[in-house]
Tab-separated table of C-alpha atoms in Angstrom:
chain	number	residue	atom	x	y	z
A	159	UNK	CA	-135.966	-155.927	-33.214
A	160	UNK	CA	-138.635	-158.584	-33.856
A	161	UNK	CA	-139.534	-159.250	-37.481
A	162	UNK	CA	-142.980	-158.228	-38.751
A	163	UNK	CA	-143.672	-161.891	-39.379
A	164	UNK	CA	-142.983	-162.775	-35.743
A	165	UNK	CA	-145.347	-160.036	-34.486
A	166	UNK	CA	-147.992	-160.929	-37.026
A	167	UNK	CA	-147.979	-164.529	-35.751
A	168	UNK	CA	-149.243	-163.532	-32.283
A	169	UNK	CA	-152.871	-164.576	-32.032
A	170	UNK	CA	-155.346	-161.683	-31.655
A	171	UNK	CA	-152.960	-158.769	-32.185
A	172	UNK	CA	-154.034	-158.048	-35.743
A	173	UNK	CA	-157.348	-159.842	-36.390
A	174	UNK	CA	-158.197	-160.121	-40.039
A	175	UNK	CA	-160.527	-158.889	-41.242
A	176	UNK	CA	-160.796	-156.202	-38.548
A	177	UNK	CA	-164.355	-155.438	-37.408
A	178	UNK	CA	-165.474	-152.212	-38.993
A	179	UNK	CA	-167.322	-151.160	-35.831
A	180	UNK	CA	-167.331	-152.218	-32.207
A	181	UNK	CA	-170.899	-151.857	-30.884
A	182	UNK	CA	-171.883	-152.423	-27.273
A	183	UNK	CA	-173.106	-155.864	-28.375
A	184	UNK	CA	-169.565	-156.840	-29.430
A	185	UNK	CA	-167.505	-155.026	-26.760
A	186	UNK	CA	-166.574	-157.605	-24.149
A	187	UNK	CA	-165.368	-154.986	-21.632
A	188	UNK	CA	-167.425	-153.666	-18.750
A	189	UNK	CA	-169.741	-150.813	-19.991
A	190	UNK	CA	-167.756	-148.180	-18.041
A	191	UNK	CA	-166.795	-146.022	-21.006
A	192	UNK	CA	-168.924	-143.834	-23.310
A	193	UNK	CA	-168.198	-145.959	-26.344
A	194	UNK	CA	-167.494	-144.212	-29.653
A	195	UNK	CA	-168.468	-146.124	-32.768
A	196	UNK	CA	-164.838	-146.332	-33.945
A	197	UNK	CA	-162.163	-149.054	-33.639
A	198	UNK	CA	-158.656	-147.558	-33.713
A	199	UNK	CA	-156.314	-149.896	-35.509
A	200	UNK	CA	-152.943	-148.173	-36.005
A	201	UNK	CA	-151.085	-144.868	-36.140
A	202	UNK	CA	-149.863	-143.227	-39.254
A	203	UNK	CA	-146.053	-143.456	-39.159
A	204	UNK	CA	-144.101	-140.363	-40.168
A	205	UNK	CA	-140.639	-141.076	-38.750
A	206	UNK	CA	-141.007	-138.679	-35.822
A	207	UNK	CA	-143.911	-139.972	-33.775
A	208	UNK	CA	-147.299	-140.078	-35.463
A	209	UNK	CA	-149.921	-137.354	-34.902
A	210	UNK	CA	-152.693	-139.295	-36.624
A	211	UNK	CA	-154.405	-142.651	-36.013
A	212	UNK	CA	-156.349	-144.840	-38.412
A	213	UNK	CA	-159.527	-146.788	-37.711
A	214	UNK	CA	-160.413	-150.245	-38.969
A	215	UNK	CA	-162.238	-148.694	-41.958
A	216	UNK	CA	-159.027	-146.896	-42.991
A	217	UNK	CA	-160.144	-143.397	-41.964
A	218	UNK	CA	-157.433	-141.131	-40.532
A	219	UNK	CA	-157.933	-138.856	-37.486
A	220	UNK	CA	-155.804	-136.130	-35.956
A	221	UNK	CA	-155.394	-137.467	-32.441
A	222	UNK	CA	-155.854	-134.673	-29.837
A	223	UNK	CA	-156.819	-137.184	-27.165
A	224	UNK	CA	-153.429	-138.905	-27.369
A	225	UNK	CA	-154.383	-141.733	-25.027
A	226	UNK	CA	-155.599	-138.923	-22.662
A	227	UNK	CA	-152.238	-137.207	-22.731
A	228	UNK	CA	-150.127	-140.392	-22.571
A	229	UNK	CA	-148.151	-140.137	-25.829
A	230	UNK	CA	-146.258	-136.828	-25.715
A	231	UNK	CA	-143.928	-137.969	-28.514
A	232	UNK	CA	-146.747	-139.028	-30.702
A	233	UNK	CA	-147.333	-142.630	-31.687
A	234	UNK	CA	-144.417	-144.954	-32.458
A	235	UNK	CA	-141.477	-142.555	-32.267
A	236	UNK	CA	-138.616	-144.660	-33.694
A	237	UNK	CA	-136.106	-143.902	-30.851
A	238	UNK	CA	-138.728	-144.661	-28.233
A	239	UNK	CA	-139.647	-147.948	-29.972
A	240	UNK	CA	-135.962	-148.871	-30.225
A	241	UNK	CA	-135.346	-148.152	-26.488
A	242	UNK	CA	-138.380	-150.256	-25.551
A	243	UNK	CA	-137.322	-153.142	-27.801
A	244	UNK	CA	-133.785	-153.180	-26.422
A	245	UNK	CA	-135.050	-153.228	-22.831
A	246	UNK	CA	-137.614	-155.948	-23.521
A	247	UNK	CA	-134.801	-158.106	-24.897
A	248	UNK	CA	-132.701	-157.378	-21.774
A	249	UNK	CA	-135.073	-157.457	-18.773
A	250	UNK	CA	-138.747	-156.473	-18.638
A	251	UNK	CA	-139.860	-157.315	-15.047
A	252	UNK	CA	-138.156	-157.294	-11.670
A	253	UNK	CA	-139.510	-157.360	-8.144
A	254	UNK	CA	-138.980	-154.212	-6.130
A	255	UNK	CA	-136.902	-156.031	-3.533
A	256	UNK	CA	-134.183	-155.626	-6.185
A	257	UNK	CA	-132.981	-152.496	-8.016
A	258	UNK	CA	-132.469	-152.254	-11.742
A	259	UNK	CA	-130.346	-149.803	-13.755
A	260	UNK	CA	-133.332	-148.178	-15.548
A	261	UNK	CA	-135.181	-147.633	-12.245
A	262	UNK	CA	-132.231	-146.078	-10.488
A	263	UNK	CA	-131.423	-143.888	-13.524
A	264	UNK	CA	-135.015	-142.681	-13.720
A	265	UNK	CA	-135.107	-141.846	-10.015
A	266	UNK	CA	-131.988	-139.668	-10.559
A	267	UNK	CA	-133.514	-137.928	-13.604
A	268	UNK	CA	-136.699	-137.191	-11.681
A	269	UNK	CA	-134.774	-135.744	-8.708
A	270	UNK	CA	-132.851	-133.468	-11.057
A	271	UNK	CA	-135.810	-132.143	-13.087
A	272	UNK	CA	-138.691	-131.761	-10.646
A	273	UNK	CA	-139.166	-129.228	-7.855
A	274	UNK	CA	-139.045	-131.513	-4.830
A	275	UNK	CA	-135.960	-131.019	-2.626
A	276	UNK	CA	-133.774	-134.155	-2.332
A	277	UNK	CA	-136.549	-136.199	-3.900
A	278	UNK	CA	-137.118	-139.889	-3.429
A	279	UNK	CA	-139.388	-141.862	-5.744
A	280	UNK	CA	-142.188	-144.395	-5.247
A	281	UNK	CA	-143.021	-145.940	-8.598
A	282	UNK	CA	-146.451	-147.281	-9.584
A	283	UNK	CA	-148.220	-148.069	-12.846
A	284	UNK	CA	-150.807	-145.256	-12.955
A	285	UNK	CA	-151.694	-141.842	-11.698
A	286	UNK	CA	-154.207	-143.054	-9.156
A	287	UNK	CA	-151.553	-145.285	-7.635
A	288	UNK	CA	-149.295	-142.318	-7.287
A	289	UNK	CA	-152.114	-140.389	-5.575
A	290	UNK	CA	-152.649	-143.279	-3.176
A	291	UNK	CA	-148.938	-143.210	-2.263
A	292	UNK	CA	-149.136	-139.512	-1.604
A	293	UNK	CA	-152.212	-139.925	0.635
A	294	UNK	CA	-150.514	-142.683	2.667
A	295	UNK	CA	-147.307	-140.723	3.103
A	296	UNK	CA	-149.093	-137.559	4.166
A	297	UNK	CA	-151.077	-139.377	6.843
A	298	UNK	CA	-148.099	-141.362	8.128
A	299	UNK	CA	-145.522	-138.574	8.035
A	300	UNK	CA	-147.730	-136.011	9.877
A	301	UNK	CA	-149.840	-138.211	12.122
A	302	UNK	CA	-152.847	-136.168	11.040
A	303	UNK	CA	-156.084	-137.209	9.328
A	304	UNK	CA	-157.401	-134.527	6.985
A	305	UNK	CA	-156.420	-133.664	3.430
A	306	UNK	CA	-157.657	-130.453	1.771
A	307	UNK	CA	-158.802	-130.859	-1.856
A	308	UNK	CA	-160.596	-128.408	-4.098
A	309	UNK	CA	-163.798	-128.057	-6.021
A	310	UNK	CA	-163.658	-129.611	-9.552
A	311	UNK	CA	-160.591	-131.622	-8.560
A	312	UNK	CA	-159.826	-135.009	-10.111
A	313	UNK	CA	-157.225	-137.248	-8.497
A	314	UNK	CA	-158.159	-140.812	-9.495
A	315	UNK	CA	-160.788	-143.566	-9.110
A	316	UNK	CA	-159.555	-146.299	-6.786
A	317	UNK	CA	-161.559	-147.449	-3.764
A	318	UNK	CA	-161.396	-150.133	-1.158
A	319	UNK	CA	-158.623	-152.616	-1.984
A	320	UNK	CA	-156.705	-151.926	1.219
A	321	UNK	CA	-159.852	-152.296	3.366
A	322	UNK	CA	-160.238	-155.874	2.002
A	323	UNK	CA	-156.655	-156.797	2.878
A	324	UNK	CA	-156.413	-159.083	5.949
A	325	UNK	CA	-152.955	-158.246	7.200
A	326	UNK	CA	-153.222	-155.365	9.704
A	327	UNK	CA	-149.593	-154.428	9.055
A	328	UNK	CA	-150.764	-153.237	5.610
A	329	UNK	CA	-154.170	-151.840	6.644
A	330	UNK	CA	-153.300	-149.896	9.833
A	331	UNK	CA	-153.358	-146.969	10.344
A	332	UNK	CA	-155.293	-146.294	7.071
A	333	UNK	CA	-158.387	-148.504	7.349
A	334	UNK	CA	-159.980	-150.791	9.890
A	335	UNK	CA	-162.609	-153.595	9.731
A	336	UNK	CA	-165.910	-153.782	11.596
A	337	UNK	CA	-165.063	-154.486	15.256
A	338	UNK	CA	-161.625	-152.856	15.018
A	339	UNK	CA	-162.800	-149.277	14.832
A	340	UNK	CA	-163.123	-147.080	17.953
A	341	UNK	CA	-163.892	-143.407	18.383
A	342	UNK	CA	-160.179	-142.765	18.695
A	343	UNK	CA	-159.295	-145.002	15.830
A	344	UNK	CA	-162.113	-144.721	13.198
A	345	UNK	CA	-162.706	-146.982	10.248
A	346	UNK	CA	-160.902	-144.655	7.793
A	347	UNK	CA	-157.931	-142.597	8.825
A	348	UNK	CA	-158.357	-140.017	6.086
A	349	UNK	CA	-160.943	-137.256	5.802
A	350	UNK	CA	-161.281	-134.798	2.995
A	351	UNK	CA	-162.040	-131.093	3.367
A	352	UNK	CA	-163.327	-129.709	0.061
A	353	UNK	CA	-162.666	-126.000	-0.529
A	354	UNK	CA	-163.300	-123.500	-3.344
A	355	UNK	CA	-160.635	-123.415	-6.085
A	356	UNK	CA	-158.517	-120.294	-6.025
A	357	UNK	CA	-159.909	-118.995	-2.692
A	358	UNK	CA	-156.936	-118.471	-0.390
A	359	UNK	CA	-159.109	-117.011	2.321
A	360	UNK	CA	-161.154	-120.184	2.472
A	361	UNK	CA	-157.992	-122.173	2.944
A	362	UNK	CA	-156.782	-119.752	5.663
A	363	UNK	CA	-160.101	-120.146	7.489
A	364	UNK	CA	-159.921	-123.924	7.166
A	365	UNK	CA	-156.477	-123.936	8.784
A	366	UNK	CA	-157.781	-121.710	11.573
A	367	UNK	CA	-160.575	-124.143	12.263
A	368	UNK	CA	-158.892	-127.485	11.599
A	369	UNK	CA	-155.140	-126.778	11.394
A	370	UNK	CA	-154.094	-129.419	13.912
A	371	UNK	CA	-155.893	-132.089	11.854
A	372	UNK	CA	-154.792	-131.072	8.342
A	373	UNK	CA	-152.083	-133.389	7.049
A	374	UNK	CA	-151.766	-131.924	3.577
A	375	UNK	CA	-153.195	-129.727	0.860
A	376	UNK	CA	-153.381	-131.506	-2.501
A	377	UNK	CA	-153.796	-129.463	-5.658
A	378	UNK	CA	-153.596	-129.836	-9.424
A	379	UNK	CA	-151.617	-126.801	-10.647
A	380	UNK	CA	-153.732	-127.173	-13.787
A	381	UNK	CA	-157.107	-128.806	-13.341
A	382	UNK	CA	-157.548	-131.106	-16.365
A	383	UNK	CA	-160.858	-132.986	-16.061
A	384	UNK	CA	-162.568	-129.871	-14.807
A	385	UNK	CA	-161.997	-127.990	-18.088
A	386	UNK	CA	-158.266	-127.003	-18.064
A	387	UNK	CA	-157.978	-124.288	-15.450
A	388	UNK	CA	-154.496	-123.145	-14.426
A	389	UNK	CA	-153.962	-121.982	-10.832
A	390	UNK	CA	-152.525	-118.504	-10.333
A	391	UNK	CA	-149.016	-118.059	-8.914
A	392	UNK	CA	-150.516	-116.097	-6.016
A	393	UNK	CA	-152.740	-119.007	-5.066
A	394	UNK	CA	-149.959	-121.627	-5.226
A	395	UNK	CA	-147.522	-119.507	-3.313
A	396	UNK	CA	-150.211	-118.688	-0.747
A	397	UNK	CA	-150.933	-122.374	-0.268
A	398	UNK	CA	-147.255	-123.015	0.246
A	399	UNK	CA	-147.072	-120.349	2.948
A	400	UNK	CA	-150.132	-121.604	4.816
A	401	UNK	CA	-148.844	-125.173	4.762
A	402	UNK	CA	-145.490	-124.017	6.175
A	403	UNK	CA	-147.172	-121.985	8.863
A	404	UNK	CA	-149.370	-124.845	10.046
A	405	UNK	CA	-147.039	-127.799	9.622
A	406	UNK	CA	-149.023	-129.386	6.781
A	407	UNK	CA	-147.584	-130.847	3.599
A	408	UNK	CA	-148.227	-129.444	0.123
A	409	UNK	CA	-148.783	-131.987	-2.674
A	410	UNK	CA	-148.883	-131.117	-6.384
A	411	UNK	CA	-150.825	-133.593	-8.567
A	412	UNK	CA	-149.137	-133.381	-11.942
A	413	UNK	CA	-150.525	-136.609	-13.368
A	414	UNK	CA	-151.797	-134.712	-16.406
A	415	UNK	CA	-149.850	-131.451	-16.294
A	416	UNK	CA	-146.373	-132.888	-15.638
A	417	UNK	CA	-143.581	-134.408	-17.751
A	418	UNK	CA	-143.333	-131.407	-20.058
A	419	UNK	CA	-147.046	-131.013	-20.945
A	420	UNK	CA	-147.096	-127.303	-19.973
A	421	UNK	CA	-143.756	-126.455	-21.563
A	422	UNK	CA	-141.737	-127.070	-18.421
A	423	UNK	CA	-141.057	-130.347	-16.706
A	424	UNK	CA	-143.645	-129.424	-14.086
A	425	UNK	CA	-146.579	-127.080	-14.164
A	426	UNK	CA	-145.505	-125.940	-10.684
A	427	UNK	CA	-142.210	-124.641	-12.064
A	428	UNK	CA	-143.950	-123.103	-15.051
A	429	UNK	CA	-146.362	-121.157	-12.807
A	430	UNK	CA	-144.322	-120.534	-9.626
A	431	UNK	CA	-140.768	-120.581	-10.936
A	432	UNK	CA	-137.684	-122.367	-9.723
A	433	UNK	CA	-137.187	-120.793	-6.270
A	434	UNK	CA	-136.049	-123.648	-3.981
A	435	UNK	CA	-137.868	-121.979	-1.045
A	436	UNK	CA	-141.205	-122.364	-2.900
A	437	UNK	CA	-141.354	-126.055	-3.612
A	438	UNK	CA	-144.068	-128.575	-2.857
A	439	UNK	CA	-143.309	-131.415	-0.448
A	440	UNK	CA	-144.854	-134.048	-2.753
A	441	UNK	CA	-145.354	-134.170	-6.501
A	442	UNK	CA	-146.731	-137.016	-8.545
A	443	UNK	CA	-146.746	-137.849	-12.222
A	444	UNK	CA	-148.149	-140.377	-14.683
A	445	UNK	CA	-149.721	-140.114	-18.229
A	446	UNK	CA	-146.959	-138.496	-20.384
A	447	UNK	CA	-144.181	-139.828	-18.133
A	448	UNK	CA	-143.790	-143.119	-19.974
A	449	UNK	CA	-144.372	-141.898	-23.492
A	450	UNK	CA	-147.251	-144.355	-23.871
A	451	UNK	CA	-146.254	-147.037	-21.378
A	452	UNK	CA	-148.133	-147.266	-17.965
A	453	UNK	CA	-145.984	-145.693	-15.231
A	454	UNK	CA	-146.673	-143.348	-12.318
A	455	UNK	CA	-144.409	-141.973	-9.608
A	456	UNK	CA	-144.803	-140.036	-6.368
A	457	UNK	CA	-141.840	-137.844	-5.472
A	458	UNK	CA	-141.321	-136.844	-1.790
A	459	UNK	CA	-138.633	-135.105	0.167
A	460	UNK	CA	-136.145	-137.622	1.549
A	461	UNK	CA	-137.017	-136.868	5.178
A	462	UNK	CA	-140.717	-137.520	4.483
A	463	UNK	CA	-140.029	-140.668	2.523
A	464	UNK	CA	-138.411	-142.092	5.664
A	465	UNK	CA	-141.922	-142.372	7.191
A	466	UNK	CA	-142.662	-145.143	4.667
A	467	UNK	CA	-140.749	-148.046	6.140
A	468	UNK	CA	-140.698	-151.658	4.974
A	469	UNK	CA	-144.177	-153.022	4.250
A	470	UNK	CA	-145.983	-149.668	4.536
A	471	UNK	CA	-146.685	-149.625	0.774
A	472	UNK	CA	-145.808	-151.700	-2.302
A	473	UNK	CA	-146.518	-152.550	-5.883
A	474	UNK	CA	-145.914	-155.411	-8.305
A	475	UNK	CA	-145.507	-153.706	-11.634
A	476	UNK	CA	-144.463	-150.212	-10.479
A	477	UNK	CA	-140.959	-149.233	-11.524
A	478	UNK	CA	-140.360	-152.303	-13.688
A	479	UNK	CA	-137.338	-151.994	-15.971
A	480	UNK	CA	-139.439	-151.764	-19.159
A	481	UNK	CA	-141.603	-148.909	-17.854
A	482	UNK	CA	-138.583	-147.017	-16.508
A	483	UNK	CA	-136.735	-147.420	-19.799
A	484	UNK	CA	-139.764	-145.962	-21.603
A	485	UNK	CA	-139.701	-142.909	-19.294
A	486	UNK	CA	-135.964	-142.438	-19.707
A	487	UNK	CA	-136.343	-142.550	-23.509
A	488	UNK	CA	-139.247	-140.114	-23.340
A	489	UNK	CA	-137.198	-137.595	-21.316
A	490	UNK	CA	-134.235	-137.948	-23.639
A	491	UNK	CA	-136.299	-137.406	-26.778
A	492	UNK	CA	-138.143	-134.449	-25.287
A	493	UNK	CA	-134.810	-132.795	-24.470
A	494	UNK	CA	-132.912	-133.662	-27.646
A	495	UNK	CA	-135.768	-132.570	-29.962
A	496	UNK	CA	-136.618	-129.330	-28.156
A	497	UNK	CA	-140.131	-130.473	-27.315
A	498	UNK	CA	-140.492	-128.424	-24.139
A	499	UNK	CA	-140.352	-125.267	-26.194
A	500	UNK	CA	-142.669	-126.785	-28.781
A	501	UNK	CA	-145.189	-127.689	-26.076
A	502	UNK	CA	-144.995	-124.227	-24.517
A	503	UNK	CA	-145.844	-122.651	-27.904
A	504	UNK	CA	-149.048	-124.525	-28.491
A	505	UNK	CA	-151.459	-122.370	-26.446
A	506	UNK	CA	-150.223	-118.999	-27.677
A	507	UNK	CA	-150.120	-120.306	-31.232
A	508	UNK	CA	-153.741	-121.448	-31.077
A	509	UNK	CA	-154.838	-118.183	-29.449
A	510	UNK	CA	-153.141	-116.224	-32.258
A	511	UNK	CA	-154.833	-118.381	-34.909
A	512	UNK	CA	-158.196	-117.913	-33.199
A	513	UNK	CA	-157.700	-114.137	-33.026
A	514	UNK	CA	-157.365	-114.076	-36.845
A	515	UNK	CA	-160.790	-115.665	-37.257
A	516	UNK	CA	-162.753	-115.505	-34.038
A	517	UNK	CA	-165.756	-117.769	-33.416
A	518	UNK	CA	-168.758	-116.256	-31.659
A	519	UNK	CA	-169.519	-119.600	-30.024
A	520	UNK	CA	-166.107	-119.947	-28.350
A	521	UNK	CA	-166.019	-118.195	-24.983
A	522	UNK	CA	-162.368	-118.820	-23.982
A	523	UNK	CA	-159.201	-120.609	-24.948
A	524	UNK	CA	-157.240	-121.364	-21.801
A	525	UNK	CA	-154.659	-123.685	-20.300
A	526	UNK	CA	-150.861	-123.834	-20.345
A	527	UNK	CA	-148.541	-125.079	-23.047
A	528	UNK	CA	-149.871	-128.257	-24.661
A	529	UNK	CA	-152.722	-128.583	-22.131
A	530	UNK	CA	-155.536	-126.600	-23.770
A	531	UNK	CA	-159.230	-126.060	-23.139
A	532	UNK	CA	-161.552	-124.459	-25.719
A	533	UNK	CA	-164.823	-123.515	-24.022
A	534	UNK	CA	-167.753	-123.620	-26.434
A	535	UNK	CA	-170.826	-121.670	-25.305
A	536	UNK	CA	-171.719	-121.042	-21.697
A	537	UNK	CA	-171.454	-123.897	-19.150
A	538	UNK	CA	-175.206	-124.234	-18.967
A	539	UNK	CA	-175.586	-124.740	-22.673
A	540	UNK	CA	-173.571	-127.987	-22.628
A	541	UNK	CA	-172.549	-127.741	-26.278
A	542	UNK	CA	-169.336	-129.666	-25.804
A	543	UNK	CA	-170.527	-133.168	-26.521
A	544	UNK	CA	-172.250	-132.189	-29.766
A	545	UNK	CA	-169.122	-130.347	-30.834
A	546	UNK	CA	-166.895	-133.296	-29.947
A	547	UNK	CA	-169.102	-135.706	-31.926
A	548	UNK	CA	-168.982	-133.425	-34.991
A	549	UNK	CA	-165.222	-133.022	-34.741
A	550	UNK	CA	-164.797	-136.752	-34.964
A	551	UNK	CA	-167.526	-137.487	-37.482
A	552	UNK	CA	-167.262	-134.496	-39.838
A	553	UNK	CA	-163.662	-133.376	-39.441
A	554	UNK	CA	-161.618	-136.440	-38.442
A	555	UNK	CA	-160.390	-134.965	-35.168
A	556	UNK	CA	-160.422	-136.836	-31.843
A	557	UNK	CA	-160.916	-134.792	-28.674
A	558	UNK	CA	-162.281	-135.260	-25.173
A	559	UNK	CA	-164.939	-133.004	-23.663
A	560	UNK	CA	-164.629	-131.751	-20.087
A	561	UNK	CA	-167.616	-130.712	-17.957
A	562	UNK	CA	-169.841	-130.646	-20.991
A	563	UNK	CA	-168.529	-127.319	-22.256
A	564	UNK	CA	-164.793	-127.543	-22.933
A	565	UNK	CA	-162.934	-129.173	-25.820
A	566	UNK	CA	-159.687	-130.479	-24.331
A	567	UNK	CA	-156.580	-130.823	-26.476
A	568	UNK	CA	-153.702	-133.012	-25.268
A	569	UNK	CA	-151.698	-133.194	-28.487
A	570	UNK	CA	-148.166	-134.600	-28.872
A	571	UNK	CA	-145.707	-131.876	-27.954
A	572	UNK	CA	-144.440	-131.410	-31.537
A	573	UNK	CA	-147.877	-130.527	-32.883
A	574	UNK	CA	-147.689	-126.983	-34.227
A	575	UNK	CA	-149.489	-124.328	-36.274
A	576	UNK	CA	-150.795	-126.649	-39.093
A	577	UNK	CA	-152.483	-129.022	-36.679
A	578	UNK	CA	-153.724	-126.209	-34.482
A	579	UNK	CA	-155.142	-124.304	-37.426
A	580	UNK	CA	-156.911	-127.495	-38.603
A	581	UNK	CA	-158.422	-127.930	-35.130
A	582	UNK	CA	-159.534	-124.277	-34.794
A	583	UNK	CA	-161.223	-124.264	-38.186
A	584	UNK	CA	-163.063	-127.458	-37.321
A	585	UNK	CA	-164.068	-126.327	-33.832
A	586	UNK	CA	-165.458	-123.036	-35.163
A	587	UNK	CA	-167.525	-124.875	-37.767
A	588	UNK	CA	-168.714	-127.598	-35.398
A	589	UNK	CA	-169.678	-125.094	-32.682
A	590	UNK	CA	-171.677	-123.095	-35.185
A	591	UNK	CA	-173.593	-126.145	-36.380
A	592	UNK	CA	-174.083	-127.541	-32.867
A	593	UNK	CA	-175.546	-124.267	-31.603
């Protein structure tokens, strides 16, 4: 392990003195984020993966943002750090024309733990990369052009890189340039059909009208950005049946809900169960998968993966040995420390705490496991942002706000009653003041 002196000698890692605040005038990034007037400097170590972070002024915060769900073990878990350090000293990067032991080991672990039959992995560095891989596979494997998605869905932010690529071997059949498109071969191969969430009859009607064009139905088993809404078992099983009936693929986007977040390895298994006859064809992960390192993966049935031959997709950093080692360590620690059960307990624990001292401003506490939404006020009141600001400023708790009305909690899996009680007390007070 590198010495503190060696790390301290790297220019820019630990500027001294640290700026107390980072205003928009000093932030050299694009202005794409709603900047909070706080510079996070380090996590509070506690020997098990820190639950709290410290800003450059020395103030401590309970971190319920957690890198937007990316640090399920907390910050700086000693075993995770040790695994990362060992792999960095061994081999950090490798082109995907070669295999590496961590990558192959991780592919085996994923095939064993997630509900995709005979799964094959495509590794990337983010959730949106995994979504892109799922889209490409669905179009190529089915020869169809339409993907069904749902209201309030969030699947990523990428746009256009493939359309700028010159080599037609990479672009076709997905996108074409001006002069290449024809009525039979349009500019973009994919179309999206947006349907109401939870409405199985709407999906049935869409298949009746467009069934021969529908390549896949993509769904988040738990919608995160929308405000933490879990799908019902009836809806997911119904989608599975309709896809089977019409020859379409079913894809589960578990970027946020997967890797143990809901108290099972996948939200699909937590909601639907482990029946091999009720599995999605595709499932993709990111966020918590690497324990804090950037990694994403799209799992597909082996027969479907065969549609993605040489050159049909690719990545530079995806599946590098360091990222795969981080995911392997994350899975090992989750299992050995019983963190699936701990994650599963978070929602019912918070609901029980809230029942002891209800808040009139809280309309609902919903979610699954360690993926929790606390709705403050009615959607039209838009109290969420004011509550979130007060939680940070007055109570030292970091949260994200979804849809203007829901406080989202994505705590490390080991967070338990003390942290949840602290959060509930603060939310109730902040909501009362904000109203």
